[in-house]
Amino acid sequence: MTYEETLQYLFTSTPVYQHSGAAAYKPGLDTSRALDDYLGNPHRAYQTIHVAGTNGKGSTSHLLAAILQEAGYKVGLYTSPHLVDFRERIRLNGKVIPKEYVIDFVEQFRPAFEPLQPSFFELTSTMAFAYFRDCGVDYAVIEVGLGGRLDSTNIITPILSIITNISKDHTQFLGNTLEAIAAEKSGIIKLDVPVVIGDVEKESIMQVFREKAKAESAPLYASTEIAPLLHCELGADNLWHYQTKTYGELTGELGGIVQARNTATVLTAVGVLQEKGTSIPTEAVRNAFARVVELTGLMGRWQTIHAAPRVVCDTGHNTGGWEFLSRQLANEVNRYHTLRMIVGMVNDKDIDGVLSMMPKDATYYFTQASVSRALPAEEFAEKAHVHGLKGRTYPNVASAVRSALQESSAEDFVFIGGSTFIVADAYPLFSK
């Protein structure tokens, strides 16, 4: 098979949550364990760090991978979803998995895994674990797909677990309260394995984590209590400048107000890794924060993808993410003439909750992504109008982008987001 034929097989022969949502969700670890056993338990060949959370787990995972890379280790990174190419999900020292490995893996093991009827995510996770073993990685940073307790990645026993934060998302699977969602995500806490808790200040949620950690004899480190950041501010260079307890001043390449919270989580995690014997020089931390996009290929986190007009994309897609995005957009008010918003969402999110946080003083381009879960642009626009948001509808992201750019002056600001899949459709239009 060619690479394109292999992807077609993966996307059509296994249920893909990215495309079809609930129909592809397959809770439980039996299939993942069976696949893992068949391949000789590849994840046991290296040390792993497991990252869960509603928001921030992608940035946190990439930052940790960059830090370990800069410390001289061979590092695997497994994240989801991808924006442009499937191979973004599986990286070795920032480089995507080769097409040939994807093709060979599917061709070689297809007869074995087909009777198990794995989901797309189960099969992709197994491929990542095997690739990292075959490459001889020292560490692999593994991002949870959905939840934690029943996620396919939860077959690993890491040296460190991280839970970045808790807000409402995927409530149809994880529960309707923050405490229920926290209980599901606490499922990655393992016996005697330290756990870092990130941006969590609500005591009832912390109590869920404390009880689980106590039951597992897992040392718990709360970044809000350790407080590794002394001060942070956004510079005129559009970069974050952090004053830290341990590393002096760090310059953060990742944009967005939320990155201060992620930075506190990452620095807490680095401290725990050092306690456990991982050598991480100060310079590795500084270099990783300053060059994380280059080192790991991270995309779509308050990322400027065009200069004049300035176009920024962000994959924030739930109320937890938009608590920060709404503040970020408000902070930009003195930097542009007109704010133009190219937005769309998928149908299983808290759409009204997110719309209530979007700025009213903006020109909207309502659209829909090229996935079956996308909320139709007309329906999305109707919901937006209830919240006082005005604009026109577009059948696809490309037409919305084209119209927004044609109508913009160099002094305008164009935001693209509302869904990971809106950003995924927009990104190639600019990367060309």
CSV table of C-alpha atoms in Angstrom, one decimal:
chain,number,residue,atom,x,y,z
A,1,MET,CA,0.0,0.0,0.0
A,2,THR,CA,1.0,3.6,-0.5
A,3,TYR,CA,1.0,6.0,2.5
A,4,GLU,CA,-2.3,7.5,1.2
A,5,GLU,CA,-3.9,4.1,0.9
A,6,THR,CA,-2.7,3.2,4.4
A,7,LEU,CA,-4.3,6.3,5.8
A,8,GLN,CA,-7.5,5.6,3.9
A,9,TYR,CA,-7.5,2.1,5.5
A,10,LEU,CA,-6.9,3.5,9.0
A,11,PHE,CA,-9.6,6.2,8.6
A,12,THR,CA,-12.2,3.9,7.1
A,13,SER,CA,-11.6,0.6,8.7
A,14,THR,CA,-11.3,1.8,12.3
A,15,PRO,CA,-13.7,4.1,14.1
A,16,VAL,CA,-12.2,7.6,14.3
A,17,TYR,CA,-13.4,9.8,17.1
A,18,GLN,CA,-11.9,12.9,15.3
A,19,HIS,CA,-14.4,12.4,12.5
A,20,SER,CA,-17.5,10.7,14.0
A,21,GLY,CA,-17.4,11.4,17.7
A,22,ALA,CA,-19.3,9.1,20.2
A,23,ALA,CA,-19.7,6.3,17.6
A,24,ALA,CA,-15.9,5.9,17.7
A,25,TYR,CA,-15.5,6.1,21.5
A,26,LYS,CA,-14.5,2.7,22.9
A,27,PRO,CA,-13.9,2.7,26.6
A,28,GLY,CA,-11.9,0.0,28.3
A,29,LEU,CA,-8.4,-1.3,28.1
A,30,ASP,CA,-8.9,-4.9,26.9
A,31,THR,CA,-8.2,-4.3,23.2
A,32,SER,CA,-5.2,-2.1,24.0
A,33,ARG,CA,-3.7,-4.7,26.3
A,34,ALA,CA,-4.3,-7.4,23.7
A,35,LEU,CA,-2.5,-5.4,21.1
A,36,ASP,CA,0.3,-4.5,23.5
A,37,ASP,CA,0.7,-8.2,24.5
A,38,TYR,CA,0.9,-9.2,20.8
A,39,LEU,CA,3.7,-6.8,20.2
A,40,GLY,CA,5.7,-7.7,23.3
A,41,ASN,CA,4.6,-4.8,25.5
A,42,PRO,CA,6.8,-2.2,23.8
A,43,HIS,CA,6.0,0.6,26.3
A,44,ARG,CA,8.0,-1.2,28.9
A,45,ALA,CA,11.2,-0.6,27.0
A,46,TYR,CA,11.5,3.0,28.0
A,47,GLN,CA,10.4,5.5,30.7
A,48,THR,CA,7.1,7.3,30.1
A,49,ILE,CA,5.4,10.4,31.4
A,50,HIS,CA,1.6,10.4,31.2
A,51,VAL,CA,-0.3,13.7,30.7
A,52,ALA,CA,-4.0,14.2,31.1
A,53,GLY,CA,-6.3,17.2,31.6
A,54,THR,CA,-9.1,19.0,29.9
A,55,ASN,CA,-7.0,21.8,28.5
A,56,GLY,CA,-3.2,22.4,28.3
A,57,LYS,CA,-2.1,18.8,28.0
A,58,GLY,CA,-0.8,19.4,24.4
A,59,SER,CA,1.3,22.4,25.3
A,60,THR,CA,2.5,20.7,28.5
A,61,SER,CA,3.5,17.5,26.6
A,62,HIS,CA,5.4,19.4,24.0
A,63,LEU,CA,7.2,21.6,26.5
A,64,LEU,CA,8.3,18.5,28.5
A,65,ALA,CA,9.4,16.7,25.4
A,66,ALA,CA,11.4,19.8,24.3
A,67,ILE,CA,13.1,20.0,27.7
A,68,LEU,CA,14.1,16.4,27.7
A,69,GLN,CA,15.4,16.7,24.1
A,70,GLU,CA,17.5,19.7,25.1
A,71,ALA,CA,18.8,17.7,28.1
A,72,GLY,CA,20.3,15.3,25.6
A,73,TYR,CA,17.7,12.4,25.7
A,74,LYS,CA,16.1,10.6,22.8
A,75,VAL,CA,12.4,11.5,23.3
A,76,GLY,CA,9.2,10.1,21.9
A,77,LEU,CA,6.1,12.3,21.9
A,78,TYR,CA,2.5,11.0,21.3
A,79,THR,CA,-0.3,13.5,21.1
A,80,SER,CA,-3.7,13.9,19.4
A,81,PRO,CA,-5.4,15.0,17.3
A,82,HIS,CA,-3.3,16.0,14.3
A,83,LEU,CA,-3.9,19.2,12.3
A,84,VAL,CA,-2.5,18.5,8.9
A,85,ASP,CA,-0.9,15.1,8.7
A,86,PHE,CA,-1.6,11.9,10.8
A,87,ARG,CA,2.2,11.6,11.4
A,88,GLU,CA,2.1,14.7,13.7
A,89,ARG,CA,0.7,12.4,16.4
A,90,ILE,CA,3.9,10.3,16.7
A,91,ARG,CA,7.3,12.2,16.9
A,92,LEU,CA,10.9,11.3,17.7
A,93,ASN,CA,12.9,14.3,18.9
A,94,GLY,CA,10.4,16.5,17.1
A,95,LYS,CA,10.5,14.6,13.8
A,96,VAL,CA,7.3,12.9,12.6
A,97,ILE,CA,7.1,9.2,12.2
A,98,PRO,CA,8.3,8.1,8.7
A,99,LYS,CA,5.6,7.2,6.2
A,100,GLU,CA,7.4,3.9,5.6
A,101,TYR,CA,7.0,2.9,9.2
A,102,VAL,CA,3.2,3.6,9.2
A,103,ILE,CA,2.8,1.6,6.0
A,104,ASP,CA,5.0,-1.4,7.2
A,105,PHE,CA,3.3,-1.4,10.6
A,106,VAL,CA,-0.2,-1.7,9.1
A,107,GLU,CA,0.8,-4.2,6.5
A,108,GLN,CA,2.7,-6.4,8.9
A,109,PHE,CA,0.2,-6.5,11.8
A,110,ARG,CA,-3.1,-6.1,10.0
A,111,PRO,CA,-3.9,-9.9,10.1
A,112,ALA,CA,-3.4,-9.8,13.9
A,113,PHE,CA,-5.3,-6.7,14.8
A,114,GLU,CA,-8.3,-7.0,12.5
A,115,PRO,CA,-10.0,-9.7,14.6
A,116,LEU,CA,-9.7,-7.5,17.7
A,117,GLN,CA,-11.6,-4.7,15.8
A,118,PRO,CA,-9.5,-1.9,17.5
A,119,SER,CA,-10.6,1.8,17.3
A,120,PHE,CA,-8.4,4.2,15.4
A,121,PHE,CA,-7.0,5.5,18.7
A,122,GLU,CA,-6.2,2.1,20.1
A,123,LEU,CA,-4.3,1.1,17.0
A,124,THR,CA,-2.5,4.5,16.7
A,125,SER,CA,-1.4,4.3,20.4
A,126,THR,CA,0.0,0.8,19.8
A,127,MET,CA,1.9,2.0,16.7
A,128,ALA,CA,3.4,4.8,18.8
A,129,PHE,CA,4.5,2.5,21.6
A,130,ALA,CA,6.1,0.2,19.1
A,131,TYR,CA,7.8,3.0,17.1
A,132,PHE,CA,9.3,4.4,20.3
A,133,ARG,CA,10.7,1.0,21.3
A,134,ASP,CA,12.1,0.4,17.8
A,135,CYS,CA,13.8,3.8,17.9
A,136,GLY,CA,15.3,3.1,21.3
A,137,VAL,CA,13.9,6.2,23.0
A,138,ASP,CA,14.9,7.1,26.6
A,139,TYR,CA,11.7,8.8,27.5
A,140,ALA,CA,8.2,9.0,25.9
A,141,VAL,CA,5.7,11.7,26.7
A,142,ILE,CA,2.3,10.3,26.3
A,143,GLU,CA,-0.8,12.5,26.1
A,144,VAL,CA,-4.1,11.0,27.1
A,145,GLY,CA,-6.7,11.0,24.3
A,146,LEU,CA,-9.9,11.3,26.3
A,147,GLY,CA,-10.5,11.1,30.1
A,148,GLY,CA,-7.9,8.9,31.7
A,149,ARG,CA,-9.2,5.9,33.5
A,150,LEU,CA,-10.4,4.1,30.4
A,151,ASP,CA,-8.2,5.8,27.8
A,152,SER,CA,-6.2,3.5,25.5
A,153,THR,CA,-2.9,5.0,26.8
A,154,ASN,CA,-3.6,4.0,30.4
A,155,ILE,CA,-1.9,0.6,30.0
A,156,ILE,CA,1.4,2.3,30.7
A,157,THR,CA,3.0,2.6,34.1
A,158,PRO,CA,4.8,6.0,33.9
A,159,ILE,CA,7.5,7.5,36.1
A,160,LEU,CA,5.3,10.6,36.4
A,161,SER,CA,1.7,11.4,35.9
A,162,ILE,CA,0.4,14.9,35.2
A,163,ILE,CA,-3.1,16.3,35.2
A,164,THR,CA,-3.1,19.8,33.8
A,165,ASN,CA,-6.6,21.1,34.8
A,166,ILE,CA,-10.3,20.2,34.9
A,167,SER,CA,-13.1,21.9,33.1
A,168,LYS,CA,-16.3,20.6,31.4
A,169,ASP,CA,-15.7,18.8,28.2
A,170,HIS,CA,-16.8,15.4,26.8
A,171,THR,CA,-19.5,15.3,29.5
A,172,GLN,CA,-21.4,12.5,27.7
A,173,PHE,CA,-18.5,10.2,28.5
A,174,LEU,CA,-16.8,11.7,31.6
A,175,GLY,CA,-19.7,13.0,33.7
A,176,ASN,CA,-21.6,16.2,34.2
A,177,THR,CA,-19.8,17.6,37.2
A,178,LEU,CA,-16.2,18.8,37.5
A,179,GLU,CA,-15.7,16.3,40.3
A,180,ALA,CA,-16.9,13.4,38.1
A,181,ILE,CA,-14.6,14.5,35.3
A,182,ALA,CA,-11.7,14.7,37.8
A,183,ALA,CA,-12.4,11.2,39.0
A,184,GLU,CA,-12.1,9.9,35.5
A,185,LYS,CA,-8.9,11.8,34.9
A,186,SER,CA,-7.5,10.6,38.2
A,187,GLY,CA,-7.5,7.1,36.8
A,188,ILE,CA,-4.0,7.7,35.4
A,189,ILE,CA,-2.6,8.0,39.0
A,190,LYS,CA,-0.7,4.8,39.6
A,191,LEU,CA,0.7,3.0,42.6
A,192,ASP,CA,3.7,4.8,44.0
A,193,VAL,CA,4.0,7.0,40.9
A,194,PRO,CA,4.2,10.8,41.7
A,195,VAL,CA,1.5,13.0,40.2
A,196,VAL,CA,1.6,16.7,39.4
A,197,ILE,CA,-1.7,18.5,39.5
A,198,GLY,CA,-1.7,21.7,37.5
A,199,ASP,CA,-4.2,24.5,37.2
A,200,VAL,CA,-6.7,23.3,39.9
A,201,GLU,CA,-7.7,25.5,42.7
A,202,LYS,CA,-11.2,24.3,43.5
A,203,GLU,CA,-10.9,22.3,46.8
A,204,SER,CA,-13.5,19.7,45.9
A,205,ILE,CA,-11.6,18.8,42.8
A,206,MET,CA,-8.3,18.7,44.6
A,207,GLN,CA,-9.9,16.4,47.1
A,208,VAL,CA,-10.7,13.9,44.4
A,209,PHE,CA,-7.0,13.9,43.4
A,210,ARG,CA,-5.7,13.8,47.0
A,211,GLU,CA,-7.9,10.8,47.8
A,212,LYS,CA,-6.9,8.9,44.7
A,213,ALA,CA,-3.2,9.7,45.3
A,214,LYS,CA,-3.5,8.5,48.9
A,215,ALA,CA,-5.2,5.3,47.8
A,216,GLU,CA,-2.3,4.6,45.4
A,217,SER,CA,0.5,5.9,47.8
A,218,ALA,CA,1.3,8.3,45.0
A,219,PRO,CA,3.2,11.5,46.1
A,220,LEU,CA,1.1,14.5,45.0
A,221,TYR,CA,2.6,17.9,43.9
A,222,ALA,CA,0.2,20.8,43.3
A,223,SER,CA,1.7,23.5,41.1
A,224,THR,CA,-0.6,26.1,42.6
A,225,GLU,CA,1.0,25.3,46.0
A,226,ILE,CA,4.6,25.0,44.8
A,227,ALA,CA,4.2,28.2,42.8
A,228,PRO,CA,7.4,28.0,40.7
A,229,LEU,CA,6.5,31.3,38.9
A,230,LEU,CA,7.3,34.6,40.6
A,231,HIS,CA,6.0,36.9,37.8
A,232,CYS,CA,5.1,36.8,34.1
A,233,GLU,CA,4.3,39.4,31.5
A,234,LEU,CA,3.8,39.6,27.8
A,235,GLY,CA,6.5,41.6,26.1
A,236,ALA,CA,6.3,43.9,23.1
A,237,ASP,CA,7.9,41.0,21.2
A,238,ASN,CA,4.6,39.0,21.8
A,239,LEU,CA,6.6,36.5,23.9
A,240,TRP,CA,6.0,35.7,27.5
A,241,HIS,CA,8.7,36.5,30.0
A,242,TYR,CA,8.7,34.5,33.2
A,243,GLN,CA,10.5,35.1,36.4
A,244,THR,CA,11.0,31.8,38.1
A,245,LYS,CA,12.2,30.6,41.5
A,246,THR,CA,14.7,28.1,40.0
A,247,TYR,CA,15.7,29.2,36.5
A,248,GLY,CA,15.7,33.0,36.6
A,249,GLU,CA,14.0,34.5,33.6
A,250,LEU,CA,12.5,32.3,30.9
A,251,THR,CA,11.3,33.5,27.5
A,252,GLY,CA,8.3,31.5,26.4
A,253,GLU,CA,7.7,31.0,22.7
A,254,LEU,CA,4.1,29.8,23.2
A,255,GLY,CA,1.5,32.6,23.1
A,256,GLY,CA,-1.7,32.9,25.1
A,257,ILE,CA,-2.5,33.9,28.7
A,258,VAL,CA,-3.1,30.2,29.5
A,259,GLN,CA,0.6,29.5,29.0
A,260,ALA,CA,1.5,30.9,32.4
A,261,ARG,CA,-0.6,28.2,34.0
A,262,ASN,CA,1.0,25.5,31.8
A,263,THR,CA,4.4,26.9,32.6
A,264,ALA,CA,3.8,26.4,36.3
A,265,THR,CA,2.7,22.8,35.7
A,266,VAL,CA,5.7,22.1,33.5
A,267,LEU,CA,8.3,23.6,36.0
A,268,THR,CA,6.7,21.6,38.8
A,269,ALA,CA,7.0,18.4,36.7
A,270,VAL,CA,10.6,19.2,35.9
A,271,GLY,CA,11.4,19.5,39.6
A,272,VAL,CA,9.8,16.1,40.3
A,273,LEU,CA,11.8,14.5,37.4
A,274,GLN,CA,15.0,15.9,38.8
A,275,GLU,CA,14.1,14.5,42.3
A,276,LYS,CA,13.7,11.1,40.7
A,277,GLY,CA,17.2,11.3,39.1
A,278,THR,CA,16.6,12.7,35.7
A,279,SER,CA,19.4,15.1,34.8
A,280,ILE,CA,17.9,18.3,33.3
A,281,PRO,CA,20.4,21.3,33.1
A,282,THR,CA,19.1,24.8,33.5
A,283,GLU,CA,20.0,25.7,30.0
A,284,ALA,CA,17.9,22.8,28.7
A,285,VAL,CA,14.8,24.4,30.3
A,286,ARG,CA,15.6,27.8,29.0
A,287,ASN,CA,16.3,26.6,25.4
A,288,ALA,CA,13.1,24.5,25.4
A,289,PHE,CA,10.8,27.3,26.4
A,290,ALA,CA,12.3,29.6,23.8
A,291,ARG,CA,12.3,27.1,21.0
A,292,VAL,CA,9.5,24.6,21.7
A,293,VAL,CA,7.7,25.1,18.3
A,294,GLU,CA,11.0,24.4,16.4
A,295,LEU,CA,12.0,21.5,18.7
A,296,THR,CA,8.7,19.7,18.7
A,297,GLY,CA,6.6,21.0,15.8
A,298,LEU,CA,3.7,22.2,18.1
A,299,MET,CA,1.0,24.1,16.1
A,300,GLY,CA,-2.1,26.0,16.8
A,301,ARG,CA,-1.6,27.5,20.3
A,302,TRP,CA,-2.2,31.2,19.9
A,303,GLN,CA,0.0,31.0,16.9
A,304,THR,CA,0.6,33.9,14.5
A,305,ILE,CA,0.3,32.4,10.9
A,306,HIS,CA,0.2,35.7,8.9
A,307,ALA,CA,1.6,39.1,9.5
A,308,ALA,CA,-0.5,41.8,7.9
A,309,PRO,CA,-3.2,41.5,8.8
A,310,ARG,CA,-2.1,39.6,11.8
A,311,VAL,CA,-3.8,36.2,11.8
A,312,VAL,CA,-3.8,34.1,14.9
A,313,CYS,CA,-5.2,30.6,15.3
A,314,ASP,CA,-5.9,28.7,18.5
A,315,THR,CA,-7.3,25.2,19.0
A,316,GLY,CA,-9.2,26.1,22.3
A,317,HIS,CA,-12.7,24.5,21.9
A,318,ASN,CA,-14.4,24.5,25.3
A,319,THR,CA,-15.4,26.9,28.1
A,320,GLY,CA,-12.2,26.2,30.0
A,321,GLY,CA,-10.1,27.2,27.0
A,322,TRP,CA,-12.3,30.2,26.2
A,323,GLU,CA,-12.0,31.6,29.7
A,324,PHE,CA,-8.4,32.5,28.6
A,325,LEU,CA,-9.0,33.1,24.9
A,326,SER,CA,-11.6,35.8,25.7
A,327,ARG,CA,-9.2,37.6,28.0
A,328,GLN,CA,-6.4,37.2,25.4
A,329,LEU,CA,-8.6,38.8,22.6
A,330,ALA,CA,-9.6,41.6,25.0
A,331,ASN,CA,-5.9,42.3,25.6
A,332,GLU,CA,-5.4,42.8,21.9
A,333,VAL,CA,-8.0,45.5,21.5
A,334,ASN,CA,-5.4,48.3,21.3
A,335,ARG,CA,-3.3,46.5,18.7
A,336,TYR,CA,-5.8,46.3,15.8
A,337,HIS,CA,-8.4,48.3,13.9
A,338,THR,CA,-11.1,45.6,13.4
A,339,LEU,CA,-11.4,42.2,15.0
A,340,ARG,CA,-12.5,39.5,12.5
A,341,MET,CA,-13.4,36.1,13.9
A,342,ILE,CA,-13.4,33.0,11.7
A,343,VAL,CA,-15.1,30.4,14.0
A,344,GLY,CA,-16.9,27.1,14.0
A,345,MET,CA,-17.5,24.3,16.4
A,346,VAL,CA,-18.4,20.6,16.6
A,347,ASN,CA,-21.8,19.4,17.7
A,348,ASP,CA,-20.8,17.8,21.0
A,349,LYS,CA,-19.4,20.8,22.8
A,350,ASP,CA,-21.0,23.4,25.1
A,351,ILE,CA,-21.7,25.7,22.2
A,352,ASP,CA,-23.7,28.3,24.1
A,353,GLY,CA,-21.1,28.4,26.8
A,354,VAL,CA,-18.3,29.2,24.4
A,355,LEU,CA,-20.4,31.6,22.4
A,356,SER,CA,-21.2,33.6,25.5
A,357,MET,CA,-17.5,34.2,25.9
A,358,MET,CA,-16.7,35.4,22.4
A,359,PRO,CA,-16.3,39.2,21.9
A,360,LYS,CA,-19.4,41.0,20.7
A,361,ASP,CA,-17.5,43.9,19.1
A,362,ALA,CA,-16.2,41.8,16.1
A,363,THR,CA,-17.1,40.8,12.6
A,364,TYR,CA,-17.9,37.1,12.4
A,365,TYR,CA,-17.3,34.6,9.6
A,366,PHE,CA,-19.3,31.5,10.7
A,367,THR,CA,-18.2,28.3,9.1
A,368,GLN,CA,-17.8,24.6,9.5
A,369,ALA,CA,-14.9,22.2,9.4
A,370,SER,CA,-14.6,19.2,7.1
A,371,VAL,CA,-15.5,16.6,9.7
A,372,SER,CA,-18.9,15.0,10.1
A,373,ARG,CA,-19.1,16.2,13.7
A,374,ALA,CA,-19.0,19.9,12.6
A,375,LEU,CA,-22.0,21.9,13.5
A,376,PRO,CA,-23.5,23.3,10.2
A,377,ALA,CA,-22.5,27.0,9.7
A,378,GLU,CA,-26.1,28.2,9.5
A,379,GLU,CA,-27.1,26.5,12.7
A,380,PHE,CA,-23.9,27.8,14.4
A,381,ALA,CA,-24.7,31.3,13.2
A,382,GLU,CA,-28.3,31.1,14.6
A,383,LYS,CA,-26.9,30.2,18.0
A,384,ALA,CA,-24.3,33.0,17.8
A,385,HIS,CA,-27.0,35.6,16.9
A,386,VAL,CA,-28.8,34.8,20.2
A,387,HIS,CA,-25.5,35.9,22.0
A,388,GLY,CA,-25.3,39.1,20.0
A,389,LEU,CA,-22.6,38.0,17.6
A,390,LYS,CA,-23.1,39.2,14.0
A,391,GLY,CA,-21.7,38.0,10.7
A,392,ARG,CA,-22.1,35.9,7.6
A,393,THR,CA,-21.9,32.2,7.0
A,394,TYR,CA,-19.5,30.3,4.8
A,395,PRO,CA,-19.8,26.7,3.7
A,396,ASN,CA,-16.1,25.9,4.4
A,397,VAL,CA,-13.1,27.3,6.2
A,398,ALA,CA,-11.3,28.2,2.9
A,399,SER,CA,-14.1,30.5,1.8
A,400,ALA,CA,-14.3,32.1,5.2
A,401,VAL,CA,-10.5,32.8,5.3
A,402,ARG,CA,-10.6,34.1,1.7
A,403,SER,CA,-13.4,36.6,2.5
A,404,ALA,CA,-11.8,37.7,5.8
A,405,LEU,CA,-8.5,38.5,4.2
A,406,GLN,CA,-10.1,40.3,1.2
A,407,GLU,CA,-12.0,42.5,3.6
A,408,SER,CA,-9.1,43.2,6.0
A,409,SER,CA,-6.7,46.0,6.2
A,410,ALA,CA,-3.1,45.5,7.4
A,411,GLU,CA,-4.2,46.9,10.8
A,412,ASP,CA,-6.9,44.4,11.4
A,413,PHE,CA,-6.7,41.3,13.6
A,414,VAL,CA,-8.1,37.9,12.3
A,415,PHE,CA,-8.7,35.1,14.8
A,416,ILE,CA,-9.3,31.5,13.6
A,417,GLY,CA,-10.7,28.9,16.0
A,418,GLY,CA,-13.6,27.5,18.0
A,419,SER,CA,-12.5,24.0,17.1
A,420,THR,CA,-9.3,22.1,16.5
A,421,PHE,CA,-10.8,21.1,13.2
A,422,ILE,CA,-11.3,24.7,12.1
A,423,VAL,CA,-7.6,25.3,12.7
A,424,ALA,CA,-6.8,22.1,10.9
A,425,ASP,CA,-8.6,23.2,7.8
A,426,ALA,CA,-7.1,26.7,7.9
A,427,TYR,CA,-3.5,25.9,8.7
A,428,PRO,CA,-2.6,24.5,5.2
A,429,LEU,CA,-4.0,27.7,3.6
A,430,PHE,CA,-1.2,29.7,5.3
A,431,SER,CA,1.6,27.2,5.5
A,432,LYS,CA,1.7,27.1,1.7
